[in-house]
């Protein structure tokens, strides 16, 4: 009888171990065991000619290789910004990039960076000759932004009425709407709006920046379940690559 209970105890331990190792609570021990999610959006991470590229992607690949845990480009998932942001919060073991670190987002992630800084700007058609002296002046216009992006947060902070905000999942579609006159303004990152228009076969020379917001810093956002040692390992690897001046962000 004792042997029977002994075997039962061992079996129970095996079942418990199996369930634990196949649940979302398993901790990754290497950087390349984490799930990486990004979006296709100029100017830090984007798809061109069917390939994921951009300085943030190159930085991640170089840093992981430097840390002895190389990540493969083809293993990085590409999702619309809002979906990737939500999935990264849920985890497990998920990293989302590149994203601006704000007070509203602070508690939702662990942060590695900064990796770059950029100002959000308001873009308009030159032919419209729109001028703004202060952010509140935009309340009378319809402005487009990427859903869930910091641009949406800025519009709401300024007090733009919800009925005057157009939210889409992809920045390329917003550029096309601006060109067609379906929106008056488009809020986006200063370093990426021209490239976004080019990818939509639009001429950036037909558009202009009419307002520039204070710069914000971009980071890698890590789900809260990731072990602290991995957070520190990625931070150290990122810092090493940036200090070596191997990459320009």
mmCIF file of N, CA, C and O in Angstrom, residues 147-242:
data_model
loop_
_atom_site.group_PDB
_atom_site.id
_atom_site.type_symbol
_atom_site.label_atom_id
_atom_site.label_comp_id
_atom_site.label_asym_id
_atom_site.label_seq_id
_atom_site.Cartn_x
_atom_site.Cartn_y
_atom_site.Cartn_z
ATOM 1 N N UNK A 147 -4.958 54.368 -33.816
ATOM 2 C CA UNK A 147 -5.705 53.941 -32.633
ATOM 3 C C UNK A 147 -4.767 53.432 -31.533
ATOM 4 O O UNK A 147 -3.917 52.584 -31.763
ATOM 5 N N UNK A 148 -4.901 53.992 -30.334
ATOM 6 C CA UNK A 148 -4.099 53.569 -29.200
ATOM 7 C C UNK A 148 -2.719 54.200 -29.134
ATOM 8 O O UNK A 148 -2.005 54.021 -28.152
ATOM 9 N N UNK A 149 -2.342 54.934 -30.157
ATOM 10 C CA UNK A 149 -1.021 55.551 -30.198
ATOM 11 C C UNK A 149 -1.002 56.789 -29.304
ATOM 12 O O UNK A 149 -2.054 57.304 -28.890
ATOM 13 N N UNK A 150 0.207 57.283 -29.033
ATOM 14 C CA UNK A 150 0.325 58.454 -28.172
ATOM 15 C C UNK A 150 -0.349 59.662 -28.810
ATOM 16 O O UNK A 150 -0.799 60.576 -28.110
ATOM 17 N N UNK A 151 -0.460 59.670 -30.144
ATOM 18 C CA UNK A 151 -1.151 60.761 -30.818
ATOM 19 C C UNK A 151 -2.589 60.882 -30.352
ATOM 20 O O UNK A 151 -3.111 61.995 -30.163
ATOM 21 N N UNK A 152 -3.244 59.745 -30.162
ATOM 22 C CA UNK A 152 -4.615 59.754 -29.657
ATOM 23 C C UNK A 152 -4.653 60.345 -28.255
ATOM 24 O O UNK A 152 -5.558 61.130 -27.921
ATOM 25 N N UNK A 153 -3.692 59.990 -27.414
ATOM 26 C CA UNK A 153 -3.630 60.525 -26.062
ATOM 27 C C UNK A 153 -3.453 62.047 -26.087
ATOM 28 O O UNK A 153 -4.076 62.771 -25.299
ATOM 29 N N UNK A 154 -2.622 62.529 -27.006
ATOM 30 C CA UNK A 154 -2.384 63.968 -27.110
ATOM 31 C C UNK A 154 -3.673 64.698 -27.471
ATOM 32 O O UNK A 154 -4.005 65.733 -26.885
ATOM 33 N N UNK A 155 -4.394 64.160 -28.443
ATOM 34 C CA UNK A 155 -5.645 64.797 -28.874
ATOM 35 C C UNK A 155 -6.641 64.883 -27.724
ATOM 36 O O UNK A 155 -7.309 65.914 -27.534
ATOM 37 N N UNK A 156 -6.735 63.822 -26.950
ATOM 38 C CA UNK A 156 -7.673 63.808 -25.834
ATOM 39 C C UNK A 156 -7.215 64.763 -24.727
ATOM 40 O O UNK A 156 -8.034 65.429 -24.086
ATOM 41 N N UNK A 157 -5.889 64.828 -24.497
ATOM 42 C CA UNK A 157 -5.369 65.748 -23.491
ATOM 43 C C UNK A 157 -5.627 67.205 -23.877
ATOM 44 O O UNK A 157 -5.905 68.052 -23.010
ATOM 45 N N UNK A 158 -5.528 67.496 -25.177
ATOM 46 C CA UNK A 158 -5.780 68.851 -25.656
ATOM 47 C C UNK A 158 -7.253 69.213 -25.504
ATOM 48 O O UNK A 158 -7.609 70.382 -25.332
ATOM 49 N N UNK A 159 -8.115 68.187 -25.546
ATOM 50 C CA UNK A 159 -9.543 68.429 -25.421
ATOM 51 C C UNK A 159 -10.297 68.391 -26.730
ATOM 52 O O UNK A 159 -11.420 68.914 -26.827
ATOM 53 N N UNK A 160 -9.691 67.761 -27.751
ATOM 54 C CA UNK A 160 -10.371 67.632 -29.034
ATOM 55 C C UNK A 160 -11.599 66.729 -28.850
ATOM 56 O O UNK A 160 -11.475 65.622 -28.318
ATOM 57 N N UNK A 161 -12.787 67.172 -29.250
ATOM 58 C CA UNK A 161 -13.991 66.345 -29.093
ATOM 59 C C UNK A 161 -13.855 65.015 -29.827
ATOM 60 O O UNK A 161 -13.243 64.945 -30.905
ATOM 61 N N UNK A 162 -14.403 63.952 -29.249
ATOM 62 C CA UNK A 162 -14.283 62.621 -29.837
ATOM 63 C C UNK A 162 -14.823 62.573 -31.257
ATOM 64 O O UNK A 162 -14.299 61.844 -32.111
ATOM 65 N N UNK A 163 -15.870 63.350 -31.541
ATOM 66 C CA UNK A 163 -16.447 63.335 -32.883
ATOM 67 C C UNK A 163 -15.544 64.003 -33.919
ATOM 68 O O UNK A 163 -15.803 63.908 -35.114
ATOM 69 N N UNK A 164 -14.504 64.659 -33.447
ATOM 70 C CA UNK A 164 -13.550 65.284 -34.364
ATOM 71 C C UNK A 164 -12.226 64.521 -34.417
ATOM 72 O O UNK A 164 -11.224 65.037 -34.911
ATOM 73 N N UNK A 165 -12.218 63.313 -33.875
ATOM 74 C CA UNK A 165 -11.031 62.448 -33.931
ATOM 75 C C UNK A 165 -11.353 61.220 -34.772
ATOM 76 O O UNK A 165 -12.344 60.531 -34.519
ATOM 77 N N UNK A 166 -10.528 60.955 -35.779
ATOM 78 C CA UNK A 166 -10.668 59.758 -36.609
ATOM 79 C C UNK A 166 -9.523 58.808 -36.284
ATOM 80 O O UNK A 166 -8.349 59.173 -36.423
ATOM 81 N N UNK A 167 -9.856 57.602 -35.828
ATOM 82 C CA UNK A 167 -8.845 56.625 -35.422
ATOM 83 C C UNK A 167 -8.828 55.463 -36.398
ATOM 84 O O UNK A 167 -9.877 54.884 -36.712
ATOM 85 N N UNK A 168 -7.634 55.100 -36.863
ATOM 86 C CA UNK A 168 -7.450 53.954 -37.742
ATOM 87 C C UNK A 168 -6.307 53.094 -37.214
ATOM 88 O O UNK A 168 -5.488 53.548 -36.410
ATOM 89 N N UNK A 169 -6.237 51.854 -37.694
ATOM 90 C CA UNK A 169 -5.211 50.922 -37.213
ATOM 91 C C UNK A 169 -3.856 51.158 -37.865
ATOM 92 O O UNK A 169 -2.828 50.822 -37.285
ATOM 93 N N UNK A 170 -3.840 51.725 -39.079
ATOM 94 C CA UNK A 170 -2.578 51.874 -39.818
ATOM 95 C C UNK A 170 -2.364 53.326 -40.234
ATOM 96 O O UNK A 170 -3.284 53.984 -40.725
ATOM 97 N N UNK A 171 -1.152 53.794 -40.085
ATOM 98 C CA UNK A 171 -0.816 55.178 -40.419
ATOM 99 C C UNK A 171 -0.928 55.458 -41.911
ATOM 100 O O UNK A 171 -1.231 56.584 -42.315
ATOM 101 N N UNK A 172 -0.662 54.464 -42.754
ATOM 102 C CA UNK A 172 -0.712 54.682 -44.197
ATOM 103 C C UNK A 172 -2.106 55.122 -44.636
ATOM 104 O O UNK A 172 -2.249 55.992 -45.504
ATOM 105 N N UNK A 173 -3.125 54.543 -44.042
ATOM 106 C CA UNK A 173 -4.497 54.906 -44.402
ATOM 107 C C UNK A 173 -4.821 56.336 -43.984
ATOM 108 O O UNK A 173 -5.596 57.026 -44.648
ATOM 109 N N UNK A 174 -4.227 56.811 -42.905
ATOM 110 C CA UNK A 174 -4.463 58.178 -42.460
ATOM 111 C C UNK A 174 -3.857 59.180 -43.438
ATOM 112 O O UNK A 174 -4.444 60.232 -43.710
ATOM 113 N N UNK A 175 -2.690 58.868 -43.974
ATOM 114 C CA UNK A 175 -2.088 59.736 -44.976
ATOM 115 C C UNK A 175 -2.963 59.855 -46.214
ATOM 116 O O UNK A 175 -3.119 60.942 -46.790
ATOM 117 N N UNK A 176 -3.557 58.756 -46.618
ATOM 118 C CA UNK A 176 -4.442 58.752 -47.781
ATOM 119 C C UNK A 176 -5.718 59.545 -47.502
ATOM 120 O O UNK A 176 -6.227 60.256 -48.372
ATOM 121 N N UNK A 177 -6.250 59.438 -46.271
ATOM 122 C CA UNK A 177 -7.443 60.201 -45.907
ATOM 123 C C UNK A 177 -7.147 61.695 -45.889
ATOM 124 O O UNK A 177 -7.984 62.514 -46.297
ATOM 125 N N UNK A 178 -5.961 62.052 -45.423
ATOM 126 C CA UNK A 178 -5.573 63.463 -45.403
ATOM 127 C C UNK A 178 -5.471 63.998 -46.830
ATOM 128 O O UNK A 178 -5.944 65.095 -47.132
ATOM 129 N N UNK A 179 -4.875 63.201 -47.710
ATOM 130 C CA UNK A 179 -4.736 63.606 -49.109
ATOM 131 C C UNK A 179 -6.094 63.779 -49.783
ATOM 132 O O UNK A 179 -6.274 64.677 -50.617
ATOM 133 N N UNK A 180 -7.051 62.927 -49.404
ATOM 134 C CA UNK A 180 -8.379 62.966 -50.024
ATOM 135 C C UNK A 180 -9.292 64.014 -49.388
ATOM 136 O O UNK A 180 -10.422 64.212 -49.859
ATOM 137 N N UNK A 181 -8.834 64.682 -48.340
ATOM 138 C CA UNK A 181 -9.643 65.697 -47.691
ATOM 139 C C UNK A 181 -10.675 65.148 -46.734
ATOM 140 O O UNK A 181 -11.579 65.875 -46.294
ATOM 141 N N UNK A 182 -10.549 63.877 -46.366
ATOM 142 C CA UNK A 182 -11.507 63.265 -45.444
ATOM 143 C C UNK A 182 -11.184 63.609 -43.989
ATOM 144 O O UNK A 182 -12.027 63.453 -43.107
ATOM 145 N N UNK A 183 -9.960 64.010 -43.731
ATOM 146 C CA UNK A 183 -9.579 64.591 -42.445
ATOM 147 C C UNK A 183 -8.797 65.865 -42.740
ATOM 148 O O UNK A 183 -8.257 66.040 -43.836
ATOM 149 N N UNK A 184 -8.745 66.766 -41.750
ATOM 150 C CA UNK A 184 -8.051 68.040 -41.943
ATOM 151 C C UNK A 184 -6.591 67.982 -41.524
ATOM 152 O O UNK A 184 -5.726 68.612 -42.143
ATOM 153 N N UNK A 185 -6.346 67.227 -40.443
ATOM 154 C CA UNK A 185 -5.014 67.137 -39.865
ATOM 155 C C UNK A 185 -4.684 65.685 -39.566
ATOM 156 O O UNK A 185 -5.572 64.848 -39.391
ATOM 157 N N UNK A 186 -3.393 65.415 -39.472
ATOM 158 C CA UNK A 186 -2.923 64.068 -39.139
ATOM 159 C C UNK A 186 -1.809 64.218 -38.114
ATOM 160 O O UNK A 186 -0.852 64.947 -38.346
ATOM 161 N N UNK A 187 -1.941 63.563 -36.970
ATOM 162 C CA UNK A 187 -0.902 63.620 -35.948
ATOM 163 C C UNK A 187 -0.069 62.344 -36.014
ATOM 164 O O UNK A 187 -0.590 61.239 -36.001
ATOM 165 N N UNK A 188 1.266 62.537 -36.102
ATOM 166 C CA UNK A 188 2.161 61.384 -36.267
ATOM 167 C C UNK A 188 3.573 61.796 -35.872
ATOM 168 O O UNK A 188 3.870 62.974 -35.637
ATOM 169 N N UNK A 189 4.476 60.813 -35.808
ATOM 170 C CA UNK A 189 5.864 61.073 -35.452
ATOM 171 C C UNK A 189 6.587 61.863 -36.524
ATOM 172 O O UNK A 189 6.446 61.594 -37.724
ATOM 173 N N UNK A 190 7.399 62.841 -36.095
ATOM 174 C CA UNK A 190 8.083 63.722 -37.039
ATOM 175 C C UNK A 190 9.037 62.987 -37.962
ATOM 176 O O UNK A 190 9.208 63.364 -39.129
ATOM 177 N N UNK A 191 9.672 61.924 -37.458
ATOM 178 C CA UNK A 191 10.661 61.214 -38.268
ATOM 179 C C UNK A 191 10.041 60.248 -39.271
ATOM 180 O O UNK A 191 10.744 59.767 -40.157
ATOM 181 N N UNK A 192 8.742 59.967 -39.135
ATOM 182 C CA UNK A 192 8.164 58.917 -39.964
ATOM 183 C C UNK A 192 7.085 59.322 -40.942
ATOM 184 O O UNK A 192 6.704 58.534 -41.804
ATOM 185 N N UNK A 193 6.568 60.552 -40.862
ATOM 186 C CA UNK A 193 5.403 60.888 -41.681
ATOM 187 C C UNK A 193 5.715 60.931 -43.164
ATOM 188 O O UNK A 193 4.905 60.515 -43.997
ATOM 189 N N UNK A 194 6.897 61.405 -43.512
ATOM 190 C CA UNK A 194 7.252 61.464 -44.937
ATOM 191 C C UNK A 194 7.364 60.066 -45.545
ATOM 192 O O UNK A 194 6.844 59.795 -46.633
ATOM 193 N N UNK A 195 8.043 59.172 -44.839
ATOM 194 C CA UNK A 195 8.200 57.797 -45.318
ATOM 195 C C UNK A 195 6.841 57.114 -45.439
ATOM 196 O O UNK A 195 6.604 56.337 -46.375
ATOM 197 N N UNK A 196 5.940 57.408 -44.506
ATOM 198 C CA UNK A 196 4.606 56.825 -44.551
ATOM 199 C C UNK A 196 3.852 57.280 -45.796
ATOM 200 O O UNK A 196 3.171 56.487 -46.459
ATOM 201 N N UNK A 197 3.965 58.547 -46.143
ATOM 202 C CA UNK A 197 3.301 59.065 -47.345
ATOM 203 C C UNK A 197 3.891 58.435 -48.609
ATOM 204 O O UNK A 197 3.156 58.069 -49.533
ATOM 205 N N UNK A 198 5.205 58.295 -48.640
ATOM 206 C CA UNK A 198 5.862 57.680 -49.800
ATOM 207 C C UNK A 198 5.381 56.248 -49.988
ATOM 208 O O UNK A 198 5.150 55.802 -51.122
ATOM 209 N N UNK A 199 5.214 55.516 -48.888
ATOM 210 C CA UNK A 199 4.755 54.126 -48.978
ATOM 211 C C UNK A 199 3.328 54.033 -49.508
ATOM 212 O O UNK A 199 2.894 52.971 -49.949
ATOM 213 N N UNK A 200 2.596 55.140 -49.461
ATOM 214 C CA UNK A 200 1.227 55.192 -49.994
ATOM 215 C C UNK A 200 1.187 55.856 -51.367
ATOM 216 O O UNK A 200 0.120 56.235 -51.846
ATOM 217 N N UNK A 201 2.378 56.023 -51.978
ATOM 218 C CA UNK A 201 2.502 56.660 -53.295
ATOM 219 C C UNK A 201 2.007 58.101 -53.286
ATOM 220 O O UNK A 201 1.431 58.596 -54.268
ATOM 221 N N UNK A 202 2.220 58.788 -52.180
ATOM 222 C CA UNK A 202 1.872 60.199 -52.057
ATOM 223 C C UNK A 202 3.149 61.030 -51.986
ATOM 224 O O UNK A 202 4.171 60.587 -51.456
ATOM 225 N N UNK A 203 3.106 62.236 -52.511
ATOM 226 C CA UNK A 203 4.269 63.118 -52.532
ATOM 227 C C UNK A 203 4.316 63.950 -51.253
ATOM 228 O O UNK A 203 3.441 64.800 -51.033
ATOM 229 N N UNK A 204 5.308 63.742 -50.399
ATOM 230 C CA UNK A 204 5.393 64.502 -49.140
ATOM 231 C C UNK A 204 5.480 66.008 -49.358
ATOM 232 O O UNK A 204 5.144 66.779 -48.454
ATOM 233 N N UNK A 205 5.933 66.438 -50.543
ATOM 234 C CA UNK A 205 6.070 67.869 -50.806
ATOM 235 C C UNK A 205 4.725 68.584 -50.860
ATOM 236 O O UNK A 205 4.669 69.814 -50.826
ATOM 237 N N UNK A 206 3.647 67.814 -50.943
ATOM 238 C CA UNK A 206 2.305 68.415 -50.955
ATOM 239 C C UNK A 206 1.762 68.638 -49.545
ATOM 240 O O UNK A 206 0.652 69.162 -49.386
ATOM 241 N N UNK A 207 2.563 68.262 -48.536
ATOM 242 C CA UNK A 207 2.121 68.346 -47.146
ATOM 243 C C UNK A 207 3.112 69.171 -46.338
ATOM 244 O O UNK A 207 4.248 69.395 -46.766
ATOM 245 N N UNK A 208 2.698 69.606 -45.158
ATOM 246 C CA UNK A 208 3.582 70.398 -44.310
ATOM 247 C C UNK A 208 3.255 70.188 -42.840
ATOM 248 O O UNK A 208 2.131 69.827 -42.481
ATOM 249 N N UNK A 209 4.271 70.394 -41.999
ATOM 250 C CA UNK A 209 4.084 70.373 -40.547
ATOM 251 C C UNK A 209 3.566 71.738 -40.128
ATOM 252 O O UNK A 209 4.176 72.772 -40.448
ATOM 253 N N UNK A 210 2.442 71.764 -39.421
ATOM 254 C CA UNK A 210 1.893 73.038 -38.970
ATOM 255 C C UNK A 210 1.989 73.221 -37.462
ATOM 256 O O UNK A 210 1.758 74.310 -36.952
ATOM 257 N N UNK A 211 2.339 72.137 -36.753
ATOM 258 C CA UNK A 211 2.542 72.258 -35.310
ATOM 259 C C UNK A 211 3.411 71.106 -34.827
ATOM 260 O O UNK A 211 3.296 69.981 -35.313
ATOM 261 N N UNK A 212 4.278 71.407 -33.864
ATOM 262 C CA UNK A 212 5.195 70.402 -33.320
ATOM 263 C C UNK A 212 5.015 70.327 -31.799
ATOM 264 O O UNK A 212 5.121 71.334 -31.094
ATOM 265 N N UNK A 213 4.757 69.108 -31.291
ATOM 266 C CA UNK A 213 4.609 68.901 -29.853
ATOM 267 C C UNK A 213 5.973 68.596 -29.230
ATOM 268 O O UNK A 213 6.916 68.202 -29.932
ATOM 269 N N UNK A 214 6.116 68.768 -27.912
ATOM 270 C CA UNK A 214 7.388 68.466 -27.244
ATOM 271 C C UNK A 214 7.813 67.009 -27.491
ATOM 272 O O UNK A 214 6.959 66.121 -27.583
ATOM 273 N N UNK A 215 9.112 66.759 -27.605
ATOM 274 C CA UNK A 215 9.591 65.398 -27.894
ATOM 275 C C UNK A 215 9.322 64.422 -26.753
ATOM 276 O O UNK A 215 9.277 64.802 -25.587
ATOM 277 N N UNK A 216 9.147 63.167 -27.123
ATOM 278 C CA UNK A 216 8.974 62.081 -26.165
ATOM 279 C C UNK A 216 9.956 60.958 -26.511
ATOM 280 O O UNK A 216 10.418 60.861 -27.644
ATOM 281 N N UNK A 217 10.220 60.104 -25.529
ATOM 282 C CA UNK A 217 11.220 59.052 -25.717
ATOM 283 C C UNK A 217 10.575 57.697 -25.983
ATOM 284 O O UNK A 217 9.536 57.374 -25.407
ATOM 285 N N UNK A 218 11.231 56.927 -26.851
ATOM 286 C CA UNK A 218 10.757 55.586 -27.212
ATOM 287 C C UNK A 218 11.497 54.515 -26.418
ATOM 288 O O UNK A 218 12.701 54.647 -26.134
ATOM 289 N N UNK A 219 10.774 53.425 -26.095
ATOM 290 C CA UNK A 219 11.308 52.323 -25.283
ATOM 291 C C UNK A 219 10.849 50.976 -25.838
ATOM 292 O O UNK A 219 9.958 50.907 -26.694
ATOM 293 N N UNK A 220 11.446 49.924 -25.292
ATOM 294 C CA UNK A 220 10.906 48.576 -25.390
ATOM 295 C C UNK A 220 10.017 48.383 -24.161
ATOM 296 O O UNK A 220 10.456 48.644 -23.035
ATOM 297 N N UNK A 221 8.777 47.954 -24.367
ATOM 298 C CA UNK A 221 7.838 47.719 -23.263
ATOM 299 C C UNK A 221 7.739 46.221 -23.007
ATOM 300 O O UNK A 221 7.375 45.456 -23.901
ATOM 301 N N UNK A 222 8.058 45.783 -21.782
ATOM 302 C CA UNK A 222 8.099 44.366 -21.433
ATOM 303 C C UNK A 222 6.957 44.017 -20.483
ATOM 304 O O UNK A 222 6.681 44.770 -19.540
ATOM 305 N N UNK A 223 6.286 42.894 -20.735
ATOM 306 C CA UNK A 223 5.196 42.479 -19.859
ATOM 307 C C UNK A 223 5.708 42.281 -18.437
ATOM 308 O O UNK A 223 6.875 41.927 -18.209
ATOM 309 N N UNK A 224 4.830 42.510 -17.471
ATOM 310 C CA UNK A 224 5.237 42.563 -16.066
ATOM 311 C C UNK A 224 5.718 41.228 -15.512
ATOM 312 O O UNK A 224 6.369 41.182 -14.467
ATOM 313 N N UNK A 225 5.427 40.113 -16.201
ATOM 314 C CA UNK A 225 5.816 38.801 -15.683
ATOM 315 C C UNK A 225 7.255 38.423 -16.024
ATOM 316 O O UNK A 225 7.767 37.422 -15.520
ATOM 317 N N UNK A 226 7.909 39.180 -16.876
ATOM 318 C CA UNK A 226 9.278 38.847 -17.276
ATOM 319 C C UNK A 226 10.230 39.024 -16.095
ATOM 320 O O UNK A 226 10.175 40.024 -15.376
ATOM 321 N N UNK A 227 11.100 38.037 -15.907
ATOM 322 C CA UNK A 227 12.050 38.062 -14.806
ATOM 323 C C UNK A 227 12.950 39.298 -14.862
ATOM 324 O O UNK A 227 13.399 39.709 -15.939
ATOM 325 N N UNK A 228 13.234 39.867 -13.703
ATOM 326 C CA UNK A 228 14.017 41.091 -13.619
ATOM 327 C C UNK A 228 15.401 40.928 -14.232
ATOM 328 O O UNK A 228 15.939 41.857 -14.840
ATOM 329 N N UNK A 229 15.981 39.738 -14.106
ATOM 330 C CA UNK A 229 17.315 39.525 -14.659
ATOM 331 C C UNK A 229 17.332 39.648 -16.181
ATOM 332 O O UNK A 229 18.308 40.113 -16.772
ATOM 333 N N UNK A 230 16.213 39.266 -16.830
ATOM 334 C CA UNK A 230 16.128 39.409 -18.277
ATOM 335 C C UNK A 230 15.917 40.861 -18.675
ATOM 336 O O UNK A 230 16.429 41.313 -19.689
ATOM 337 N N UNK A 231 15.135 41.594 -17.877
ATOM 338 C CA UNK A 231 14.946 43.019 -18.124
ATOM 339 C C UNK A 231 16.297 43.730 -18.074
ATOM 340 O O UNK A 231 16.638 44.526 -18.958
ATOM 341 N N UNK A 232 17.071 43.430 -17.054
ATOM 342 C CA UNK A 232 18.386 44.049 -16.894
ATOM 343 C C UNK A 232 19.341 43.619 -17.997
ATOM 344 O O UNK A 232 20.144 44.420 -18.491
ATOM 345 N N UNK A 233 19.246 42.353 -18.410
ATOM 346 C CA UNK A 233 20.115 41.844 -19.468
ATOM 347 C C UNK A 233 19.854 42.568 -20.789
ATOM 348 O O UNK A 233 20.790 42.943 -21.500
ATOM 349 N N UNK A 234 18.572 42.782 -21.106
ATOM 350 C CA UNK A 234 18.232 43.491 -22.339
ATOM 351 C C UNK A 234 18.660 44.949 -22.246
ATOM 352 O O UNK A 234 19.197 45.504 -23.222
ATOM 353 N N UNK A 235 18.458 45.584 -21.096
ATOM 354 C CA UNK A 235 18.872 46.972 -20.921
ATOM 355 C C UNK A 235 20.374 47.130 -21.114
ATOM 356 O O UNK A 235 20.835 48.052 -21.814
ATOM 357 N N UNK A 236 21.146 46.245 -20.517
ATOM 358 C CA UNK A 236 22.602 46.319 -20.634
ATOM 359 C C UNK A 236 23.048 46.106 -22.074
ATOM 360 O O UNK A 236 23.964 46.785 -22.563
ATOM 361 N N UNK A 237 22.396 45.173 -22.763
ATOM 362 C CA UNK A 237 22.758 44.891 -24.152
ATOM 363 C C UNK A 237 22.407 46.069 -25.062
ATOM 364 O O UNK A 237 23.182 46.428 -25.955
ATOM 365 N N UNK A 238 21.239 46.681 -24.824
ATOM 366 C CA UNK A 238 20.820 47.857 -25.593
ATOM 367 C C UNK A 238 21.809 49.000 -25.370
ATOM 368 O O UNK A 238 22.259 49.658 -26.317
ATOM 369 N N UNK A 239 22.142 49.250 -24.114
ATOM 370 C CA UNK A 239 23.085 50.326 -23.786
ATOM 371 C C UNK A 239 24.436 50.098 -24.455
ATOM 372 O O UNK A 239 25.054 51.047 -24.968
ATOM 373 N N UNK A 240 24.890 48.853 -24.461
ATOM 374 C CA UNK A 240 26.194 48.527 -25.047
ATOM 375 C C UNK A 240 26.216 48.848 -26.539
ATOM 376 O O UNK A 240 27.182 49.449 -27.052
ATOM 377 N N UNK A 241 25.163 48.458 -27.243
ATOM 378 C CA UNK A 241 25.094 48.714 -28.693
ATOM 379 C C UNK A 241 24.999 50.213 -28.971
ATOM 380 O O UNK A 241 25.678 50.737 -29.856
ATOM 381 N N UNK A 242 24.175 50.917 -28.208
ATOM 382 C CA UNK A 242 24.016 52.357 -28.433
ATOM 383 C C UNK A 242 25.298 53.121 -28.140
ATOM 384 O O UNK A 242 25.655 54.053 -28.863
#
